[in-house]
């Protein structure tokens, strides 16, 4: 039998922990291939959570307790991961809230997906069959749904619908490769960082629907403002899509700047100045995208490969010029020349940016 360790981070969960542990171990009888252990990572809860766990431990050999300082949810999970791999011979670790928001009945389903080949199973709230509490206040629903949408689009991984879920099962190899990279994320943003790193390591992600229930006892420890700010910072600094947009803006500035100098100061032919400035922007875009935006998919250092990819990159760029030129004529014809700048912004934002982003990912910087 392989061991699955269910990590329960706790801070003041004395009213929930006993029921939850009991319900988790009840799942054992549904499992043939997996032996369940529970690791409570308690951050010195003043309400006596650890004492309760110690009491149950006497009669439950598969229950473990790790007592830590209070340093945030992310830190608690990192300590739990490390302990599960080094002391509890975990093949799979679970993340799970200890306030009964996550239903232990789902545990066998997570392991079923692992058995079928998944590396990382997410309990997802926004797919058919999943849900968030109906009685949540409107602003809470909005934050939850929109927060996830921003991460989803920012990280350009639309196939994952629930980035912030705290109910997950993760294979050992993913945990051991990623844990060393997570030390900077001590708060709730840890969940987003963990999933992002797993995706970059090519872990096979599968979502199963879960219902998230509101806790009945105790209070949430989430600091919403800090959570939102940290998550936005994460997405803005890590997202290859946002980097790609920044690279595009730099390219546009170069293009205009060089044209200006060559046309106004050097008095070069218009066509030649345009050719030089546009091509400079294309080269800059190509290099910055390769070494920054898509650095995790960077091309191999082989000259012939660069030549052929750069040729394709130029063709895509010519395509985006054609879309812009054609599009602006089209809108001009329909609504008049006066609003040309509005058409240009619209075409860039909704056609050219997605068009090149998709083609870059499909043709130039492919998944390895
Ligand atoms: N050890 C430890 N240390 N545990 C903590 C800490 C900490 O600093 N902070 C929170 N926890 C524990 C709580 O005791 C609970 O078991 C679990 O982590 C989740 O914390 P809650 O305070 O109940 O979070 P929530 O319900 O508001 O947040 C939910 O949504 C987040 C975003 O969608 C959870 O599902 C999170 O896992 C999820 O990331
Ligand atoms: Mn909770």
Short mmCIF file of C-alpha atoms and ligand atoms in Angstrom, two decimals:
data_model
loop_
_atom_site.label_atom_id
_atom_site.label_comp_id
_atom_site.label_asym_id
_atom_site.label_seq_id
_atom_site.Cartn_x
_atom_site.Cartn_y
_atom_site.Cartn_z
CA UNK A 1 0.00 0.00 0.00
CA UNK A 2 1.18 3.49 -0.80
CA UNK A 3 0.90 6.29 1.72
CA UNK A 4 -1.15 9.42 1.16
CA UNK A 5 -0.57 12.11 3.78
CA UNK A 6 -3.38 14.57 4.36
CA UNK A 7 -1.89 17.80 5.63
CA UNK A 8 -4.19 19.87 7.80
CA UNK A 9 -2.81 23.32 8.61
CA UNK A 10 -4.46 24.61 11.75
CA UNK A 11 -4.70 27.85 13.58
CA UNK A 12 -7.46 27.81 16.21
CA UNK A 13 -9.45 24.89 14.88
CA UNK A 14 -10.22 23.22 18.23
CA UNK A 15 -13.94 22.97 17.41
CA UNK A 16 -13.36 21.32 14.04
CA UNK A 17 -10.25 19.19 14.20
CA UNK A 18 -11.57 16.12 15.99
CA UNK A 19 -14.61 15.63 13.73
CA UNK A 20 -12.49 16.15 10.65
CA UNK A 21 -9.79 13.64 11.64
CA UNK A 22 -12.47 11.08 12.42
CA UNK A 23 -14.15 11.60 9.03
CA UNK A 24 -10.86 11.34 7.17
CA UNK A 25 -9.93 7.99 8.71
CA UNK A 26 -13.42 6.70 7.87
CA UNK A 27 -12.40 6.98 4.21
CA UNK A 28 -9.77 4.29 4.66
CA UNK A 29 -12.24 1.47 4.20
CA UNK A 30 -13.05 2.71 0.68
CA UNK A 31 -9.39 2.48 -0.36
CA UNK A 32 -7.50 -0.58 -1.56
CA UNK A 33 -4.23 0.90 -2.82
CA UNK A 34 -3.74 3.74 -0.40
CA UNK A 35 -3.05 4.01 3.28
CA UNK A 36 -4.10 7.34 4.77
CA UNK A 37 -2.05 9.31 7.28
CA UNK A 38 -2.96 12.70 8.66
CA UNK A 39 -0.40 15.38 9.49
CA UNK A 40 -1.70 18.33 11.48
CA UNK A 41 0.60 21.34 11.16
CA UNK A 42 -0.41 23.55 14.05
CA UNK A 43 1.05 27.04 14.34
CA UNK A 44 0.93 27.31 18.13
CA UNK A 45 -2.86 27.82 18.26
CA UNK A 46 -3.77 29.41 21.59
CA UNK A 47 -7.11 27.55 21.66
CA UNK A 48 -5.57 24.15 22.38
CA UNK A 49 -5.88 22.57 18.93
CA UNK A 50 -2.56 20.77 19.42
CA UNK A 51 -3.63 19.30 22.78
CA UNK A 52 -6.71 17.78 21.16
CA UNK A 53 -4.57 16.26 18.41
CA UNK A 54 -2.15 14.82 20.96
CA UNK A 55 -5.04 13.17 22.78
CA UNK A 56 -6.40 11.51 19.61
CA UNK A 57 -2.86 10.47 18.62
CA UNK A 58 -2.73 8.04 21.53
CA UNK A 59 -5.27 5.80 19.86
CA UNK A 60 -4.55 6.64 16.23
CA UNK A 61 -1.03 5.66 15.06
CA UNK A 62 -1.54 7.22 11.62
CA UNK A 63 -2.08 10.67 13.06
CA UNK A 64 0.93 12.99 13.30
CA UNK A 65 1.44 16.45 14.67
CA UNK A 66 3.96 19.08 13.69
CA UNK A 67 4.10 22.13 15.94
CA UNK A 68 5.41 25.31 14.35
CA UNK A 69 5.58 29.03 14.81
CA UNK A 70 2.84 31.16 13.29
CA UNK A 71 4.31 32.25 9.96
CA UNK A 72 1.35 31.96 7.60
CA UNK A 73 -0.46 29.27 5.63
CA UNK A 74 2.25 28.89 2.98
CA UNK A 75 5.01 28.33 5.53
CA UNK A 76 2.86 25.77 7.35
CA UNK A 77 2.37 23.82 4.11
CA UNK A 78 6.07 23.93 3.24
CA UNK A 79 6.89 22.48 6.65
CA UNK A 80 4.16 19.88 6.21
CA UNK A 81 5.39 18.88 2.73
CA UNK A 82 8.97 18.49 3.90
CA UNK A 83 7.97 16.42 6.91
CA UNK A 84 5.61 14.20 4.87
CA UNK A 85 8.33 13.30 2.38
CA UNK A 86 11.19 12.88 4.82
CA UNK A 87 9.45 11.19 7.77
CA UNK A 88 6.13 9.75 6.59
CA UNK A 89 7.15 8.22 3.21
CA UNK A 90 4.34 10.02 1.41
CA UNK A 91 3.70 9.12 -2.25
CA UNK A 92 0.94 11.71 -2.38
CA UNK A 93 0.24 14.69 -0.14
CA UNK A 94 -3.10 16.44 0.25
CA UNK A 95 -3.75 20.06 1.04
CA UNK A 96 -7.00 20.44 2.94
CA UNK A 97 -8.60 23.09 5.14
CA UNK A 98 -9.14 21.98 8.71
CA UNK A 99 -12.42 23.87 9.24
CA UNK A 100 -14.72 21.30 7.57
CA UNK A 101 -15.07 23.46 4.45
CA UNK A 102 -13.73 20.55 2.41
CA UNK A 103 -15.61 17.26 2.38
CA UNK A 104 -13.45 14.24 3.34
CA UNK A 105 -15.80 12.01 1.30
CA UNK A 106 -14.02 13.37 -1.77
CA UNK A 107 -10.62 11.96 -0.80
CA UNK A 108 -11.05 8.61 -2.62
CA UNK A 109 -12.02 10.47 -5.80
CA UNK A 110 -8.77 12.51 -5.69
CA UNK A 111 -6.76 9.30 -5.30
CA UNK A 112 -8.73 7.70 -8.14
CA UNK A 113 -7.48 10.48 -10.45
CA UNK A 114 -3.93 9.95 -9.20
CA UNK A 115 -4.28 6.24 -10.01
CA UNK A 116 -5.40 7.18 -13.52
CA UNK A 117 -2.21 9.20 -14.06
CA UNK A 118 -2.78 12.70 -12.69
CA UNK A 119 0.14 14.37 -10.87
CA UNK A 120 -1.87 17.18 -9.34
CA UNK A 121 -5.60 16.97 -8.58
CA UNK A 122 -7.52 20.14 -7.76
CA UNK A 123 -10.86 20.24 -5.99
CA UNK A 124 -12.50 22.86 -8.18
CA UNK A 125 -15.43 25.04 -7.25
CA UNK A 126 -16.27 26.62 -10.60
CA UNK A 127 -16.81 23.57 -12.82
CA UNK A 128 -20.15 21.77 -13.22
CA UNK A 129 -20.86 19.91 -10.01
CA UNK A 130 -18.71 22.27 -7.93
CA UNK A 131 -19.94 25.25 -5.93
CA UNK A 132 -19.34 28.03 -3.44
CA UNK A 133 -21.87 28.72 -0.66
CA UNK A 134 -25.11 30.12 -2.05
CA UNK A 135 -25.51 32.48 0.89
CA UNK A 136 -22.14 34.18 0.47
CA UNK A 137 -22.49 37.94 0.26
CA UNK A 138 -22.33 39.29 -3.26
CA UNK A 139 -18.91 40.92 -2.82
CA UNK A 140 -17.44 37.64 -1.59
CA UNK A 141 -18.73 35.74 -4.61
CA UNK A 142 -17.42 38.48 -6.84
CA UNK A 143 -13.94 38.36 -5.28
CA UNK A 144 -13.80 34.61 -5.48
CA UNK A 145 -14.96 34.36 -9.08
CA UNK A 146 -13.13 37.42 -10.41
CA UNK A 147 -9.96 36.73 -8.47
CA UNK A 148 -9.76 33.37 -10.12
CA UNK A 149 -10.55 34.78 -13.53
CA UNK A 150 -7.74 37.34 -13.28
CA UNK A 151 -5.24 34.65 -12.36
CA UNK A 152 -6.56 32.36 -15.09
CA UNK A 153 -6.24 34.96 -17.83
CA UNK A 154 -3.04 36.49 -16.46
CA UNK A 155 -1.32 33.13 -16.32
CA UNK A 156 -2.93 32.21 -19.67
CA UNK A 157 -3.85 28.79 -18.49
CA UNK A 158 -7.56 28.81 -19.09
CA UNK A 159 -7.95 25.06 -18.70
CA UNK A 160 -7.36 25.36 -14.94
CA UNK A 161 -10.48 26.95 -13.46
CA UNK A 162 -9.70 27.03 -9.75
CA UNK A 163 -6.28 28.49 -8.99
CA UNK A 164 -6.87 29.28 -5.34
CA UNK A 165 -8.57 26.14 -4.12
CA UNK A 166 -7.06 24.75 -0.92
CA UNK A 167 -8.16 21.15 -1.53
CA UNK A 168 -5.58 19.31 -3.64
CA UNK A 169 -3.72 16.03 -3.99
CA UNK A 170 -0.15 16.23 -5.29
CA UNK A 171 2.34 13.52 -6.21
CA UNK A 172 5.64 13.26 -4.42
CA UNK A 173 7.86 14.18 -7.39
CA UNK A 174 6.01 17.46 -7.90
CA UNK A 175 6.20 18.35 -4.22
CA UNK A 176 9.90 17.58 -3.93
CA UNK A 177 10.84 19.52 -7.08
CA UNK A 178 8.77 22.56 -6.19
CA UNK A 179 9.06 23.00 -2.44
CA UNK A 180 12.54 24.60 -2.62
CA UNK A 181 11.12 27.30 -4.93
CA UNK A 182 8.28 28.30 -2.63
CA UNK A 183 10.02 29.81 0.37
CA UNK A 184 9.12 33.37 -0.57
CA UNK A 185 5.40 32.69 -0.44
CA UNK A 186 4.30 32.48 3.15
CA UNK A 187 0.69 33.66 2.88
CA UNK A 188 -2.32 32.48 0.89
CA UNK A 189 -0.67 33.45 -2.43
CA UNK A 190 1.28 30.26 -1.83
CA UNK A 191 -1.59 28.33 -3.46
CA UNK A 192 -1.24 30.23 -6.74
CA UNK A 193 2.56 29.97 -6.74
CA UNK A 194 2.46 26.23 -6.06
CA UNK A 195 0.12 25.55 -8.95
CA UNK A 196 2.04 27.81 -11.32
CA UNK A 197 5.32 26.03 -10.55
CA UNK A 198 3.67 22.63 -10.97
CA UNK A 199 2.42 23.66 -14.42
CA UNK A 200 5.90 24.83 -15.38
CA UNK A 201 7.27 21.41 -14.35
CA UNK A 202 4.72 19.84 -16.71
CA UNK A 203 2.71 18.15 -13.98
CA UNK A 204 -0.51 16.63 -15.30
CA UNK A 205 -3.31 18.67 -13.71
CA UNK A 206 -6.83 17.31 -13.29
CA UNK A 207 -9.81 19.07 -11.71
CA UNK A 208 -12.68 17.37 -9.94
CA UNK A 209 -15.75 19.28 -8.69
CA UNK A 210 -16.07 20.03 -4.98
CA UNK A 211 -18.56 21.88 -2.87
CA UNK A 212 -16.97 24.46 -0.56
CA UNK A 213 -19.03 24.89 2.64
CA UNK A 214 -18.71 27.79 5.01
CA UNK A 215 -17.09 26.98 8.32
CA UNK A 216 -19.50 26.65 11.27
CA UNK A 217 -16.95 27.13 14.06
CA UNK A 218 -14.08 29.53 14.43
CA UNK A 219 -13.10 32.32 12.05
CA UNK A 220 -11.26 32.63 8.75
CA UNK A 221 -7.63 33.77 9.00
CA UNK A 222 -7.44 35.14 5.51
CA UNK A 223 -6.29 38.76 5.21
CA UNK A 224 -8.20 39.64 2.05
CA UNK A 225 -6.39 42.84 1.21
CA UNK A 226 -2.94 41.31 1.61
CA UNK A 227 -4.09 38.23 -0.31
CA UNK A 228 -5.42 40.24 -3.26
CA UNK A 229 -2.34 42.49 -3.42
CA UNK A 230 0.11 39.57 -3.24
CA UNK A 231 -1.82 37.62 -5.84
CA UNK A 232 -1.90 40.55 -8.26
CA UNK A 233 1.83 41.12 -7.77
CA UNK A 234 2.46 37.46 -8.42
CA UNK A 235 0.44 37.41 -11.62
CA UNK A 236 1.93 40.67 -12.89
CA UNK A 237 5.51 39.64 -12.29
CA UNK A 238 5.26 35.97 -13.27
CA UNK A 239 2.77 35.94 -16.12
CA UNK A 240 4.33 35.31 -19.52
CA UNK A 241 1.26 36.96 -21.06
CA UNK A 242 1.78 40.23 -19.19
CA UNK A 243 5.52 40.14 -19.96
CA UNK A 244 4.65 39.62 -23.60
CA UNK A 245 2.40 42.71 -23.54
CA UNK A 246 5.21 44.76 -21.95
CA UNK A 247 7.67 43.54 -24.58
CA UNK A 248 5.18 44.60 -27.25
CA UNK A 249 4.93 48.08 -25.74
CA UNK A 250 8.72 48.43 -25.68
CA UNK A 251 8.75 47.36 -29.32
CA UNK A 252 6.19 50.00 -30.22
CA UNK A 253 8.24 52.72 -28.50
CA UNK A 254 11.37 51.60 -30.36
CA UNK A 255 9.49 51.55 -33.63
CA UNK A 256 8.18 55.10 -33.20
CA UNK A 257 11.44 56.45 -31.76
CA UNK A 258 13.66 55.12 -34.52
CA UNK A 259 11.21 56.21 -37.24
CA UNK A 260 11.16 59.67 -35.73
CA UNK A 261 14.95 60.00 -35.70
CA UNK A 262 15.42 58.55 -39.18
CA UNK A 263 12.64 60.58 -40.75
CA UNK A 264 12.99 63.89 -38.92
CA UNK A 265 16.73 64.05 -38.23
CA UNK A 266 18.41 61.85 -40.85
CA UNK A 267 15.95 62.63 -43.62
CA UNK A 268 15.88 59.06 -44.83
CA UNK A 269 13.27 57.76 -47.27
CA UNK A 270 9.98 57.10 -45.49
CA UNK A 271 9.84 53.47 -46.63
CA UNK A 272 13.42 52.77 -45.60
CA UNK A 273 13.04 54.43 -42.19
CA UNK A 274 9.87 52.42 -41.59
CA UNK A 275 11.55 49.20 -42.64
CA UNK A 276 14.50 49.74 -40.30
CA UNK A 277 12.42 50.81 -37.31
CA UNK A 278 9.84 48.05 -37.73
CA UNK A 279 12.52 45.40 -38.11
CA UNK A 280 14.38 46.68 -35.04
CA UNK A 281 11.16 46.35 -33.06
CA UNK A 282 10.67 42.83 -34.40
CA UNK A 283 14.20 41.83 -33.37
CA UNK A 284 13.74 43.36 -29.93
CA UNK A 285 10.41 41.58 -29.49
CA UNK A 286 11.91 38.29 -30.57
CA UNK A 287 14.87 38.48 -28.19
CA UNK A 288 12.98 39.80 -25.15
CA UNK A 289 10.22 37.26 -25.62
CA UNK A 290 12.72 34.45 -25.92
CA UNK A 291 14.85 35.40 -22.92
CA UNK A 292 12.16 36.92 -20.70
CA UNK A 293 8.47 36.37 -21.48
CA UNK A 294 8.84 32.77 -22.56
CA UNK A 295 12.11 32.06 -20.78
CA UNK A 296 10.74 28.79 -19.43
CA UNK A 297 10.32 27.63 -23.04
CA UNK A 298 13.47 29.32 -24.36
CA UNK A 299 14.80 28.05 -27.70
CA UNK A 300 17.79 25.75 -27.69
CA UNK A 301 21.01 27.56 -28.50
CA UNK A 302 21.32 26.30 -32.06
CA UNK A 303 21.96 28.87 -34.74
CA UNK A 304 19.90 27.18 -37.45
CA UNK A 305 16.94 26.94 -35.07
CA UNK A 306 17.11 30.65 -34.31
CA UNK A 307 17.20 31.46 -38.01
CA UNK A 308 14.12 29.42 -38.83
CA UNK A 309 12.18 30.59 -35.76
CA UNK A 310 13.12 34.20 -36.44
CA UNK A 311 11.90 33.83 -40.03
CA UNK A 312 8.56 32.51 -38.75
CA UNK A 313 8.43 35.30 -36.18
CA UNK A 314 8.79 37.84 -38.99
CA UNK A 315 5.97 36.23 -40.93
CA UNK A 316 3.70 36.40 -37.86
CA UNK A 317 4.67 40.05 -37.42
CA UNK A 318 3.83 40.84 -41.03
CA UNK A 319 0.51 39.12 -40.42
CA UNK A 320 -0.23 41.40 -37.49
CA UNK A 321 0.64 44.44 -39.63
CA UNK A 322 -1.78 43.21 -42.29
CA UNK A 323 -4.51 42.70 -39.66
CA UNK A 324 -3.98 46.23 -38.39
CA UNK A 325 -3.91 47.83 -41.81
CA UNK A 326 -6.92 45.88 -43.05
CA UNK A 327 -8.84 46.32 -39.82
CA UNK A 328 -8.35 50.06 -39.64
CA UNK A 329 -9.50 50.49 -43.26
CA UNK A 330 -12.53 48.34 -42.50
CA UNK A 331 -13.58 50.35 -39.43
CA UNK A 332 -12.77 53.60 -41.22
CA UNK A 333 -15.03 52.57 -44.08
CA UNK A 334 -17.86 51.73 -41.65
CA UNK A 335 -17.61 54.58 -39.14
CA UNK A 336 -15.42 57.22 -40.73
CA UNK A 337 -11.72 58.13 -40.44
CA UNK A 338 -12.16 60.38 -37.44
CA UNK A 339 -11.83 57.73 -34.75
CA UNK A 340 -8.82 55.94 -36.25
CA UNK A 341 -6.92 55.86 -32.92
CA UNK A 342 -9.86 54.16 -31.24
CA UNK A 343 -9.96 51.49 -33.97
CA UNK A 344 -6.25 50.98 -33.62
CA UNK A 345 -6.43 50.41 -29.87
CA UNK A 346 -9.38 48.10 -30.31
CA UNK A 347 -7.66 46.05 -33.02
CA UNK A 348 -4.42 45.84 -31.05
CA UNK A 349 -6.08 44.80 -27.81
CA UNK A 350 -8.65 42.37 -29.11
CA UNK A 351 -7.18 40.99 -32.31
CA UNK A 352 -3.44 41.55 -32.69
CA UNK A 353 -2.39 40.80 -29.09
CA UNK A 354 -4.31 37.52 -28.79
CA UNK A 355 -3.43 36.57 -32.40
CA UNK A 356 0.33 36.89 -31.89
CA UNK A 357 0.24 35.47 -28.39
CA UNK A 358 -1.50 32.34 -29.59
CA UNK A 359 0.76 31.92 -32.64
CA UNK A 360 3.92 32.49 -30.58
CA UNK A 361 2.81 29.73 -28.24
CA UNK A 362 1.78 27.39 -31.05
CA UNK A 363 4.63 28.02 -33.48
CA UNK A 364 7.66 29.72 -31.92
CA UNK A 365 7.77 28.87 -28.20
CA UNK A 366 6.04 25.53 -28.10
CA UNK A 367 5.59 23.43 -24.96
CA UNK A 368 8.52 21.05 -24.80
N1 LIG B 1 -0.71 26.19 10.54
C1 LIG B 1 -1.37 27.26 10.08
N2 LIG B 1 -0.75 28.47 10.11
N3 LIG B 1 -2.59 27.11 9.57
C2 LIG B 1 -3.24 28.19 9.10
C3 LIG B 1 -2.67 29.47 9.10
C4 LIG B 1 -1.34 29.61 9.66
O1 LIG B 1 -0.75 30.69 9.71
N4 LIG B 1 -3.55 30.35 8.54
C5 LIG B 1 -4.65 29.60 8.22
N5 LIG B 1 -4.46 28.30 8.57
C6 LIG B 1 -5.37 27.17 8.37
C7 LIG B 1 -6.74 27.34 8.99
O2 LIG B 1 -6.76 26.93 10.34
C8 LIG B 1 -7.59 26.42 8.08
O3 LIG B 1 -7.51 25.09 8.48
C9 LIG B 1 -6.94 26.56 6.73
O4 LIG B 1 -5.61 27.03 6.97
C10 LIG B 1 -7.68 27.56 5.84
O5 LIG B 1 -7.76 28.80 6.51
P1 LIG B 1 -9.09 29.69 6.59
O6 LIG B 1 -8.77 30.83 7.48
O7 LIG B 1 -10.27 28.84 6.92
O8 LIG B 1 -9.14 30.21 5.09
P2 LIG B 1 -10.41 30.61 4.21
O9 LIG B 1 -11.50 29.65 4.39
O10 LIG B 1 -10.69 32.04 4.42
O11 LIG B 1 -9.72 30.46 2.77
C11 LIG B 1 -10.13 29.51 1.82
O12 LIG B 1 -10.01 30.07 0.53
C12 LIG B 1 -8.68 30.35 0.12
C13 LIG B 1 -8.69 31.08 -1.20
O13 LIG B 1 -9.66 30.58 -2.07
C14 LIG B 1 -9.27 28.25 1.94
O14 LIG B 1 -9.88 27.23 1.15
C15 LIG B 1 -7.85 28.43 1.45
O15 LIG B 1 -7.18 27.15 1.41
C16 LIG B 1 -7.89 29.04 0.06
O16 LIG B 1 -6.56 29.29 -0.40
MN1 LIG B 2 -11.98 28.37 5.90
#
